[in-house]
Coordinates of C-alpha atoms and ligand atoms in Angstrom, one line a residue:
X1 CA -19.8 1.0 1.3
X2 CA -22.1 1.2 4.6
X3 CA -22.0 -1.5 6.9
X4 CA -24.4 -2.9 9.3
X5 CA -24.4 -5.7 12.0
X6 CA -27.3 -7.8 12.9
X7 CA -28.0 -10.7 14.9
X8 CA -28.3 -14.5 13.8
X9 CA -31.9 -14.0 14.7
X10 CA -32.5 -11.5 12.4
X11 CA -32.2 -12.3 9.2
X12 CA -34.0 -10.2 7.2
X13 CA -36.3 -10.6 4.4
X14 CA -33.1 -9.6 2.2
X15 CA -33.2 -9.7 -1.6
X16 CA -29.8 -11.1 -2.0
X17 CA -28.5 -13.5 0.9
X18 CA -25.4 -14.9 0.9
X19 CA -24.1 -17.5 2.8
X20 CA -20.8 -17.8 3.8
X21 CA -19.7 -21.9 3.8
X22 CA -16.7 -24.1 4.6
X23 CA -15.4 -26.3 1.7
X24 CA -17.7 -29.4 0.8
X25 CA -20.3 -27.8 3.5
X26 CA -23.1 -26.9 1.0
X27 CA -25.8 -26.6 3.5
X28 CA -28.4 -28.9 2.0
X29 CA -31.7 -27.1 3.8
X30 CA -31.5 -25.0 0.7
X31 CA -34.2 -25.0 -1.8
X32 CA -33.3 -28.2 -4.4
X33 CA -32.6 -25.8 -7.5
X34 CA -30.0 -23.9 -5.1
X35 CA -28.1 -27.6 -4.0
X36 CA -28.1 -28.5 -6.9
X37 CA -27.1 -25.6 -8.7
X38 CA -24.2 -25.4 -6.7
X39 CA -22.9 -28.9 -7.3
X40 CA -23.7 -28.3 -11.2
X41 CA -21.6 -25.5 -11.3
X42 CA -18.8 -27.3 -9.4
X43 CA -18.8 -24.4 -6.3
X44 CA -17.3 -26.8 -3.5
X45 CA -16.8 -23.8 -0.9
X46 CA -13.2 -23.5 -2.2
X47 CA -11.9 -20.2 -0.8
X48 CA -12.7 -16.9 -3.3
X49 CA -15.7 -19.2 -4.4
X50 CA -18.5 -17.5 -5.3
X51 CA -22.1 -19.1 -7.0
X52 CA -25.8 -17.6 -7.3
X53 CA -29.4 -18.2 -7.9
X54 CA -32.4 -17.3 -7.9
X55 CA -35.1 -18.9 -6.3
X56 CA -38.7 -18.5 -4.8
X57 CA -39.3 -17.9 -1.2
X58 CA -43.6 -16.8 -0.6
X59 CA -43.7 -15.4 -3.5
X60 CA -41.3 -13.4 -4.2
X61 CA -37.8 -14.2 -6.3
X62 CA -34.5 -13.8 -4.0
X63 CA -31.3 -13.8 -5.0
X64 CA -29.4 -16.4 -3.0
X65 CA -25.4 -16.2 -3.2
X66 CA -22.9 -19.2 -1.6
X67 CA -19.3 -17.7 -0.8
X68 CA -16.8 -19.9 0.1
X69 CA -14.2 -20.0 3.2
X70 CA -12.0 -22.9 2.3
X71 CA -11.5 -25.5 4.8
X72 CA -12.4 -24.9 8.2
X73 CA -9.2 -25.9 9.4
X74 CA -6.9 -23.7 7.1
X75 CA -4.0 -22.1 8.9
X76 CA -4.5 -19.0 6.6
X77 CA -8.0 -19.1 7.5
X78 CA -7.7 -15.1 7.9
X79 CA -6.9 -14.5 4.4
X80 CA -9.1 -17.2 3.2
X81 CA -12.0 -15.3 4.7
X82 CA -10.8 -12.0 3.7
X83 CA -10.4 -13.6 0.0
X84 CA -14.2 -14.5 0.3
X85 CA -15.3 -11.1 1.7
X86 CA -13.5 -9.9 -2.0
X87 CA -15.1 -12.3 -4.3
X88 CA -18.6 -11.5 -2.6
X89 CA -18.2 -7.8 -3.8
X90 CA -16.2 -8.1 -7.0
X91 CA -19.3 -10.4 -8.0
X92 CA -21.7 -8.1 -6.8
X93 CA -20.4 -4.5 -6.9
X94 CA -21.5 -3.8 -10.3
X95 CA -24.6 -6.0 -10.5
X96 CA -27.6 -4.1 -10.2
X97 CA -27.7 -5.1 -6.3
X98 CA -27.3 -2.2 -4.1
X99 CA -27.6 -4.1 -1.0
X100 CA -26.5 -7.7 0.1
X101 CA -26.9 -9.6 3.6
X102 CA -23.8 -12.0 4.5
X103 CA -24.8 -14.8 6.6
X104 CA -22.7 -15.7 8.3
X105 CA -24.4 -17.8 11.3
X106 CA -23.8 -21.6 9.3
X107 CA -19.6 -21.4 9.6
X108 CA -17.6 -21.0 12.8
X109 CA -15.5 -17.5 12.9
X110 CA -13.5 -15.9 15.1
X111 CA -14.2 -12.3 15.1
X112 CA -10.6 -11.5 14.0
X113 CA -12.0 -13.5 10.6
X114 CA -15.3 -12.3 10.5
X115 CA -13.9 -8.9 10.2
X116 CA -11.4 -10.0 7.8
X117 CA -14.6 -10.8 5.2
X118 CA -15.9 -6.9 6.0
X119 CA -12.3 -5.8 5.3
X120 CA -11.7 -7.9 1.9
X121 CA -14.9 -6.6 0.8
X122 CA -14.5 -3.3 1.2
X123 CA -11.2 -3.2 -0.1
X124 CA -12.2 -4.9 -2.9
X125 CA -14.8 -2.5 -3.4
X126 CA -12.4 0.5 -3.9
X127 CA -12.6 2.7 -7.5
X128 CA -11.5 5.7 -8.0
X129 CA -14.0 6.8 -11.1
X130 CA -13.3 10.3 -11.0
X131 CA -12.3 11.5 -14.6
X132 CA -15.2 8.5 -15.7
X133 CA -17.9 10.5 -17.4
X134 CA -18.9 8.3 -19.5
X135 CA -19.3 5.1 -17.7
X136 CA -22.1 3.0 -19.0
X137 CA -24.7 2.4 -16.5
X138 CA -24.2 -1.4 -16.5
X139 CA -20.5 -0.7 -15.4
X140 CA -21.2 1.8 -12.9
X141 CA -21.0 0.1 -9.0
X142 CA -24.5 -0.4 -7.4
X143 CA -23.6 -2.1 -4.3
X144 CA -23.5 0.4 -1.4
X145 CA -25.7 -1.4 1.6
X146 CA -23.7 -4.7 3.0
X147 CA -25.1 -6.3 6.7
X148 CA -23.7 -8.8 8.7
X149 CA -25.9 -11.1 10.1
X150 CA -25.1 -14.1 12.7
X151 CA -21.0 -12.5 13.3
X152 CA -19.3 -13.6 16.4
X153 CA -19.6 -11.2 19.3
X154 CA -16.7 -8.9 19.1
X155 CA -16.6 -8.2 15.3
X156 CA -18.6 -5.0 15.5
X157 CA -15.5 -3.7 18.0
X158 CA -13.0 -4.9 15.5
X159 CA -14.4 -3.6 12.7
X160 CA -14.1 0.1 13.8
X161 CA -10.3 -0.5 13.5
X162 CA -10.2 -2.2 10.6
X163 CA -12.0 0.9 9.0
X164 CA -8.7 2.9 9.8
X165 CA -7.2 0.3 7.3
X166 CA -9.4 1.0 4.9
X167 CA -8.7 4.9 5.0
X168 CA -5.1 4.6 5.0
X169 CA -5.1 2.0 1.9
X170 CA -7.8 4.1 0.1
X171 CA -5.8 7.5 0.6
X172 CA -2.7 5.8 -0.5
X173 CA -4.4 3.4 -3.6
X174 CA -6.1 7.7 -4.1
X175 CA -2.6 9.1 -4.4
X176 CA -1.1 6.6 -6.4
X177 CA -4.0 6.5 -9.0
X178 CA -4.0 10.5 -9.3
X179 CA -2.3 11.6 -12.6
X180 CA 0.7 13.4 -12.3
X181 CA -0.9 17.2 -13.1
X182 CA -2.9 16.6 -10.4
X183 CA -0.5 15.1 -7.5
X184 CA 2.8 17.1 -7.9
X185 CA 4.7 17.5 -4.2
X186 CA 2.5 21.0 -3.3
X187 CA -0.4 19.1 -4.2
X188 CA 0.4 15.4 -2.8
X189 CA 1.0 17.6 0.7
X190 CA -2.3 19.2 0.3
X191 CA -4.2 16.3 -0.4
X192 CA -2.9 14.7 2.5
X193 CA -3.4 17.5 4.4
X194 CA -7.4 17.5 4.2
X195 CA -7.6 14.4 4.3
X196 CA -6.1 14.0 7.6
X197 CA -7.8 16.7 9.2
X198 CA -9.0 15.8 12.3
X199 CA -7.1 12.4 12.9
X200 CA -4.4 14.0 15.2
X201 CA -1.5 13.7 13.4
X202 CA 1.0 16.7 13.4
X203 CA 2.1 18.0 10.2
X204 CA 5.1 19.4 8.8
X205 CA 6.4 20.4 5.5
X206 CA 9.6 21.6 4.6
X207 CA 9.3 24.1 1.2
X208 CA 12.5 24.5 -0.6
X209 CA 14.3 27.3 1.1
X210 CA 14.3 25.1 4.2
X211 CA 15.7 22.2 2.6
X212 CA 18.9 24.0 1.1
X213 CA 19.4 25.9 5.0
X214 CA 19.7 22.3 5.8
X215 CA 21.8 21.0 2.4
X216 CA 19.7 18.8 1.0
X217 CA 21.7 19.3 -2.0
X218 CA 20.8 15.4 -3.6
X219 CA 17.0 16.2 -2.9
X220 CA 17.2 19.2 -4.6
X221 CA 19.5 18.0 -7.2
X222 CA 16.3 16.0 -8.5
X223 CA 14.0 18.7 -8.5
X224 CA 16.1 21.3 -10.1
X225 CA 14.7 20.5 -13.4
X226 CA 10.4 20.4 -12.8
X227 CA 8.6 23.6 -11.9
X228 CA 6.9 22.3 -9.3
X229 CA 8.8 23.0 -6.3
X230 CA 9.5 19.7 -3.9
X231 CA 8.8 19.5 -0.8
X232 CA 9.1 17.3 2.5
X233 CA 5.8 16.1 4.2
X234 CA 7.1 15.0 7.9
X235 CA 3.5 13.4 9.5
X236 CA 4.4 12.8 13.4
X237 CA 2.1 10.5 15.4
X238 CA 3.4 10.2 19.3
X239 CA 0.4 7.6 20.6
X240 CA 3.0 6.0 22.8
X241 CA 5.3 6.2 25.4
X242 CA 6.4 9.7 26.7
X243 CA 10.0 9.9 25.4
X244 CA 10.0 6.5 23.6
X245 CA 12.3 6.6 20.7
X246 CA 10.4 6.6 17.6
X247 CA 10.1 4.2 14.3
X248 CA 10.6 5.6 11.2
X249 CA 8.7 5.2 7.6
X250 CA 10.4 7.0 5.1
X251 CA 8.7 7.3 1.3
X252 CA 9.9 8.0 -1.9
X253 CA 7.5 10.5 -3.5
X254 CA 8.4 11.0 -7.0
X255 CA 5.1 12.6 -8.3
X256 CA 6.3 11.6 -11.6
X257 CA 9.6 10.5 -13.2
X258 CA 10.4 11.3 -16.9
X259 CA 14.2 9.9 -15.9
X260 CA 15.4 13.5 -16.5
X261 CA 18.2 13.9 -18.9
X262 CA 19.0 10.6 -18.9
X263 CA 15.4 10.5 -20.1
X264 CA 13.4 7.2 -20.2
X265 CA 11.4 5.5 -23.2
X266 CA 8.2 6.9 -24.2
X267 CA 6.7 3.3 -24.1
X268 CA 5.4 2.7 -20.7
X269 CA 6.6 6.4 -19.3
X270 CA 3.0 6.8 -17.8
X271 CA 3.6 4.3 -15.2
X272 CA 5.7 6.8 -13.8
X273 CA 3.0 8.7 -12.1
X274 CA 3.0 5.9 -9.2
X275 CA 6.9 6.7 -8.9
X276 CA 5.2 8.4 -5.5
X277 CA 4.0 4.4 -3.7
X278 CA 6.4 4.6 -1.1
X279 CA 5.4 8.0 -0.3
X280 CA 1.5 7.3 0.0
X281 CA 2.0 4.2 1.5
X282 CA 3.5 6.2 4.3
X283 CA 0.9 8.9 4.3
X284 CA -1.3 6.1 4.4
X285 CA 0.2 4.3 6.7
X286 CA 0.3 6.9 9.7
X287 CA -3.7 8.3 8.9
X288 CA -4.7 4.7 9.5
X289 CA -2.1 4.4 12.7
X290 CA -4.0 7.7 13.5
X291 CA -7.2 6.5 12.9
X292 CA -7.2 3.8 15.0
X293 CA -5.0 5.5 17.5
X294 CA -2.1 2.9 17.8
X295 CA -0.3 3.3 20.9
X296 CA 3.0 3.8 19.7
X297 CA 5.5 6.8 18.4
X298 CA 5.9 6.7 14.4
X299 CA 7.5 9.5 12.3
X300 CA 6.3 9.0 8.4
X301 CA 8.6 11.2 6.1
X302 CA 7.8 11.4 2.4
X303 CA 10.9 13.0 -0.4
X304 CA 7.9 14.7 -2.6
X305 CA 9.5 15.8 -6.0
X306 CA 9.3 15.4 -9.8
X307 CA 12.1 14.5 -12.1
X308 CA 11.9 16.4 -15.3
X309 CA 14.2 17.2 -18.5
X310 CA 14.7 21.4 -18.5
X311 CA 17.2 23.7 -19.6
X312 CA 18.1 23.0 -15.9
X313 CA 17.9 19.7 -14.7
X314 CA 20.8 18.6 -13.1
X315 CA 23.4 16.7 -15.8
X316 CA 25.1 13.0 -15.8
X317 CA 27.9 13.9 -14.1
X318 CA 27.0 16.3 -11.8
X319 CA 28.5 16.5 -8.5
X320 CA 26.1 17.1 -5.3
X321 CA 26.1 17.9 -1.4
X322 CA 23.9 15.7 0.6
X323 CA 22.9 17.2 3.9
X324 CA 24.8 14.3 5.0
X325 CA 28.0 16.0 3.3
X326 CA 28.5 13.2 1.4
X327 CA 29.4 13.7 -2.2
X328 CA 27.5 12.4 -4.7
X329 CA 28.3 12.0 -8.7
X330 CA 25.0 11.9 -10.9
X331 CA 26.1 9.4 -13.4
X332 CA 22.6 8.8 -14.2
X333 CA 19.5 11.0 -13.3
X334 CA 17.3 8.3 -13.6
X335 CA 18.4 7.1 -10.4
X336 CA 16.6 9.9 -9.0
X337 CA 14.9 7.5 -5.8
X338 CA 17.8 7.0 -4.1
X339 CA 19.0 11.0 -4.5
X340 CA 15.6 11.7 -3.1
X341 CA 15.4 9.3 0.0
X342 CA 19.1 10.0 1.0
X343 CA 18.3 13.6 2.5
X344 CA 14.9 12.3 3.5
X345 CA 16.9 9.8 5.4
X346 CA 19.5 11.5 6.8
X347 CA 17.3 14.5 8.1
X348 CA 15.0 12.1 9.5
X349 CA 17.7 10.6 11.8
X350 CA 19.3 14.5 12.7
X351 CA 15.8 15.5 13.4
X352 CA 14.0 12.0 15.5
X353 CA 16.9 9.8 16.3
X354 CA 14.5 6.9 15.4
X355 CA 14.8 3.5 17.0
X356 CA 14.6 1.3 13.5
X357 CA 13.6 3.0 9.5
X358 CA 11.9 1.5 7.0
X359 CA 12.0 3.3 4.0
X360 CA 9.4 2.2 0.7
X361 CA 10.4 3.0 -2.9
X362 CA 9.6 2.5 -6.4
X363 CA 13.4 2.6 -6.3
X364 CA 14.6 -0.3 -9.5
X365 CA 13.0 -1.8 -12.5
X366 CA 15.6 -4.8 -11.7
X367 CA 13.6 -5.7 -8.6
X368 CA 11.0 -6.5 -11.0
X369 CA 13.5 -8.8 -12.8
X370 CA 14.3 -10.8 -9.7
X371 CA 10.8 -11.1 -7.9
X372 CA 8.0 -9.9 -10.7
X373 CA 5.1 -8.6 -8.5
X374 CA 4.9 -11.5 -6.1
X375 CA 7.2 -10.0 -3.4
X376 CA 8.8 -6.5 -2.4
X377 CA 12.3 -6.7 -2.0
X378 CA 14.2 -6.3 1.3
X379 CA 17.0 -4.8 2.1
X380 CA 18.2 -4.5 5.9
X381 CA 21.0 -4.6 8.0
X382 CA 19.7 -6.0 11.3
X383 CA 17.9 -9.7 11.2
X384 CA 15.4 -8.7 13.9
X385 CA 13.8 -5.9 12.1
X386 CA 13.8 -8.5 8.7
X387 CA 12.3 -11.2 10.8
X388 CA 9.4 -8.4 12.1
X389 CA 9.0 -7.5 8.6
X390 CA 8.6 -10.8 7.5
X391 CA 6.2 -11.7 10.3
X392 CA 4.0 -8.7 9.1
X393 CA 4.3 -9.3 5.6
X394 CA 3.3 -13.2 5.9
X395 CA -0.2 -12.0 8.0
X396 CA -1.0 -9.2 5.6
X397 CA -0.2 -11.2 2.5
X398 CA 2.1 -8.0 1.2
X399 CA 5.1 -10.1 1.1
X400 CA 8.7 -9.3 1.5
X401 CA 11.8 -11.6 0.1
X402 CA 15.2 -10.6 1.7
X403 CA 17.8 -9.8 -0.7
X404 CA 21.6 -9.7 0.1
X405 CA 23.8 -6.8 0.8
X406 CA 27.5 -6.6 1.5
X407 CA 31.1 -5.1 0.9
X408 CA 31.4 -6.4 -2.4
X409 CA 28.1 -4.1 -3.8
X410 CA 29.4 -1.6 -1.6
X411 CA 32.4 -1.2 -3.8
X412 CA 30.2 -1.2 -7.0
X413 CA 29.4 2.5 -6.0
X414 CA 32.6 4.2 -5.7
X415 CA 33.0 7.1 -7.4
X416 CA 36.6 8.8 -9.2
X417 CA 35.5 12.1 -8.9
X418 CA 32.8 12.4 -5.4
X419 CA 32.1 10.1 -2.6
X420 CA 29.5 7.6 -3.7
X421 CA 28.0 7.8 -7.7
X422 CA 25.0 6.7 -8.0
X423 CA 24.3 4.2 -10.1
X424 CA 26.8 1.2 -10.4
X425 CA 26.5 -1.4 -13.3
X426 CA 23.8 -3.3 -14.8
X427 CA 23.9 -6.2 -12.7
X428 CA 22.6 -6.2 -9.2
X429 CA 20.6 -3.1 -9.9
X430 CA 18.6 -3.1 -7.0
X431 CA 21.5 -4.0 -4.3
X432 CA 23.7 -1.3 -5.4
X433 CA 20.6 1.1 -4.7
X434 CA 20.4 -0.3 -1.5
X435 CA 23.5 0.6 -1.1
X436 CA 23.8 3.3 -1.7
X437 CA 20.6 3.9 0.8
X438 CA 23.2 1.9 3.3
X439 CA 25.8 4.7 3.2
X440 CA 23.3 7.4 5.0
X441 CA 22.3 5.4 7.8
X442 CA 24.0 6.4 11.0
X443 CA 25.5 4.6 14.0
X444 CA 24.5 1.4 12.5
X445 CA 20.1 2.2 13.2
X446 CA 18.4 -0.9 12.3
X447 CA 16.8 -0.3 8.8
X448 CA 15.2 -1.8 6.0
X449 CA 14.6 -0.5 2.7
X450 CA 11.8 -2.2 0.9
X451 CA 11.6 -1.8 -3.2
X452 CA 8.1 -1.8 -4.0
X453 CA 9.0 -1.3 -7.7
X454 CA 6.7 -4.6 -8.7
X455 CA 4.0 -4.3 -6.0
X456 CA 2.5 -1.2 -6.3
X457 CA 0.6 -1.3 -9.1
X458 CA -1.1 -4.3 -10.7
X459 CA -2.2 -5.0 -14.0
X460 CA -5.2 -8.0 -12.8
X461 CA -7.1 -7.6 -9.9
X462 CA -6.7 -10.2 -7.2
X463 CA -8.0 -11.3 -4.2
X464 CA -8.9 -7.6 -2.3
X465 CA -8.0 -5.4 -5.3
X466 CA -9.6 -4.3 -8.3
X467 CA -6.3 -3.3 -10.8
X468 CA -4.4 -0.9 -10.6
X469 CA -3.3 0.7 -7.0
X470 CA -2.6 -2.2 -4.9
X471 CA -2.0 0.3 -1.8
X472 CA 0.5 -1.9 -0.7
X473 CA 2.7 -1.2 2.4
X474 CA -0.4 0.0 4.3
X475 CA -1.0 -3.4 5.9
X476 CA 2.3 -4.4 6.4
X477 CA 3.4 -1.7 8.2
X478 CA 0.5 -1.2 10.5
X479 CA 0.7 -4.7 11.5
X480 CA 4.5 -4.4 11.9
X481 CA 3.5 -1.3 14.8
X482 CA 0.7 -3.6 16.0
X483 CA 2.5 -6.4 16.6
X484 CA 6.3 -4.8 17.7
X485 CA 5.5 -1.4 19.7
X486 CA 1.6 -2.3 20.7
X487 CA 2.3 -5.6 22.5
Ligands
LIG501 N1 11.2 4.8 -10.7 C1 12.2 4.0 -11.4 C2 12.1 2.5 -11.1 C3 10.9 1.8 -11.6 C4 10.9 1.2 -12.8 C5 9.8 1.7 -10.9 C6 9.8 0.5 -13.3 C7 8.6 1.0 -11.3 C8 8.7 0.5 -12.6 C9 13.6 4.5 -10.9 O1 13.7 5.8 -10.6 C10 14.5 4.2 -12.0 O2 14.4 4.8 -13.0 N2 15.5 3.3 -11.8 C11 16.4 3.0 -12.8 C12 17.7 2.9 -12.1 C13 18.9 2.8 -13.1 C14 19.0 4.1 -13.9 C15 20.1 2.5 -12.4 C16 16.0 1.6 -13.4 O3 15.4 0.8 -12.6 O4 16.1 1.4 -14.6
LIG502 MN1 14.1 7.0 -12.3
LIG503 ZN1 11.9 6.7 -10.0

């Protein structure tokens, strides 16, 4: 999507106009078929509001669009206007229009907002058509031209880093979308690789020989059984302070997850190719920090494997080394997330002695049972980082509901044989996992580990998403570096 600004003055000769209104504020210098129209088809300016028509202007027909804000007044008048920006192009995107003017000169905006409707809409605009050959012509998006006309002053500036957010969430919604013979951990790396080209990030990767030197036995545990070897993507971004301790994201990248031996039902098992969401919501994450070069230090780690049934996978009942040196018995190798992030998380800390870690995982079905796809789940162990968590998550929209965490749980994962097992019984699935996450943090870091089990993907598109990848975690965590290392 191309976007332009131009002044209030300006306002072109467009073909398809729309004006953006506050609630009950249908401007009535409109033609009488357009007023009218509007009332008749009961658009009050409610927020996500969208109503055409068509009317004559000098003899030619124009295409005349009324998107609604909401009230002027709203306390969430952000999302509001970000919701509108997303109803403007998911009515328009596959219309026939390739080009629309927003008008937005008749409301009163801050540019933080206005930029909020360029950002909805773009985001709402993302597909990922691909592997579409066939797509009939009437489905196929047209929009590609959108101007601004009449935006506060400012919004042009803001814009420019709000387009970092939209290349961080379209890499990750890009990854998580991508079928699982075409992202595998070589490939996931490789893919990030080019696409960050440029942006000033340093890379590393870690390829399997590297991992065992450092015992990343639970890591490699997991990916015993796939031939794709795994691998460790480390993505460094130092933008602040020289010698400033670093913040953490940490993703679990399960390119796909079959459950291994303790192999899941075939119903449903091609979900599993977005078992990788925490991982490119990191790798999204830090290109967009990147992008908009964010004045602060952030380390994004991503576990990059795929769990697979062989002649040797690891076994229920297997016994392995974490580079932690923590013992772990594999009761079940579906519970491959938490084998994964362990030595992701524990190397993280040897290697950048970060300040706070949040990891992201696709980590428990049960999380889905507790808070369906409404909210991630938190896990944590400092209230400061959970109340800057939730501060992000409430501005972004990609909320976050705390969950509890204690001795009690803790117990739930001792094992006869090793240190830890790592699964403990049915109930309280996804605070044992957290848990177990729990027993590899160090000298008591602040830390959160966020299951995004229920948030990742989406079945209905909603207010800046079309279904399917939701990209979820970008935002939040590039507002949690705004607004707690940038000041
Ligand atoms: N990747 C799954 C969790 C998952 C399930 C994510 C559904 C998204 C949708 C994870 O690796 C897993 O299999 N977890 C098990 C844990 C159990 C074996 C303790 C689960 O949730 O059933
Ligand atoms: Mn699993
Ligand atoms: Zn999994």
């Amino acid at each position: 999507m191309k976007i332009q600004f131009l002044g209030a003055a300006e306002l072109p000769s467009a073909p398809l106009i729309v004006h953006l209104v506050d609630q009950d504020a249908i401007p009535a210098d409109m033609e009488t078929a357009l007023v009218e129209g509007a009332k008749r088809a009961r658009f009050t300016g409610k927020a996500g509001q969208v109503f055409d028509g068509f009317v004559e202007r000098s003899g030619t027909v124009v295409r005349v669009a009324l998107a609604g804000l909401g009230e002027a007044s709203a306390k969430d008048r952000r999302s509001n206007v970000e919701r509108a920006g997303g109803a403007i192009v998911a009515r328009f995107l596959t219309s026939g229009e390739t080009a629309l003017t927003i008008d937005g000169s008749g409301v009163s905006l801050t540019a933080q907002e206005a930029a909020g409707a360029l950002l909805g809409a773009v985001l709402r605009g993302w597909r990922y058509d691909t592997y579409r050959t066939k797509l009939a012509d009437d489905a196929r998006p047209t929009l590609e031209d959108i101007t601004f006309v009449g935006a506060p002053e400012g919004t042009e500036a803001l814009w420019q880093v709000e387009q970092a957010i939209v290349q961080g969430v379209s890499l990750t919604r890009e990854l998580v979308t991508e079928p699982a013979n075409i992202i595998y951990p070589e490939s996931f790396v490789e893919r990030c690789k080019a696409r960050m080209e440029g942006a000033g990030l340093k890379l590393r990767v870690l390829d399997e020989a590297e991992m065992r030197g450092l015992g990343m036995g639970a890591l490699l545990g997991v990916a015993q059984g796939s031939v794709r070897p795994a691998r460790i993507l480390v993505m460094e971004w130092l933008g602040g302070a020289n010698g400033e301790k670093p913040v953490a994201f940490v993703g679990k990248g399960v390119t796909f997850d079959t459950g291994g031996i303790s192999i899941k039902p075939a119903a449903g098992m091609e979900d599993m190719k977005w078992d990788m969401g925490g991982a490119g919501a990191v790798a999204g994450t830090m290109l967009a920090l990147a992008l908009r070069k964010a004045k602060a230090n952030v380390i994004g780690v991503c576990g990059l494997v795929e769990n697979m049934p062989d002649g040797n996978a690891q076994r229920p009942g297997d016994v392995v080394t974490s580079m932690s040196g923590q013992t772990i018995e594999v009761i079940n190798t579906d519970a491959e997330g938490r084998l994964v992030l362990c030595d992701a998380l524990t190397f993280v800390q040897r290697e950048y002695a970060p300040a706070r870690i949040v990891d992201l995982a696709t980590l428990t079905g049960a999380i889905i049972v507790s808070l369906a796809h409404e909210y991630a789940g938190m896990f944590s162990n400092d209230d400061a980082l959970v109340a800057d968590l939730n501060a992000a998550g409430d501005a972004t929209g990609e909320r976050l509901w705390r969950m509890p965490m204690g001795p009690a749980y803790d117990k739930m994962i001792d094992s006869p044989i090793a240190d830890i097992r790592n699964v403990g019984p049915r109930s309280g699935g996804s605070i044992t996992a957290a848990q177990f996450l729990l027993r590899f943090i160090e000298n008591g870091t602040p830390w959160a580990h966020l299951d995004i089990a229920g948030t990742v993907w989406t079945d209905k598109p909603g207010a800046t998403w079309e279904k399917g990848a939701s990209g979820f975690g970008v935002r939040l965590l590039d507002r949690f570096v705004r607004d707690t290392l940038e000041g």
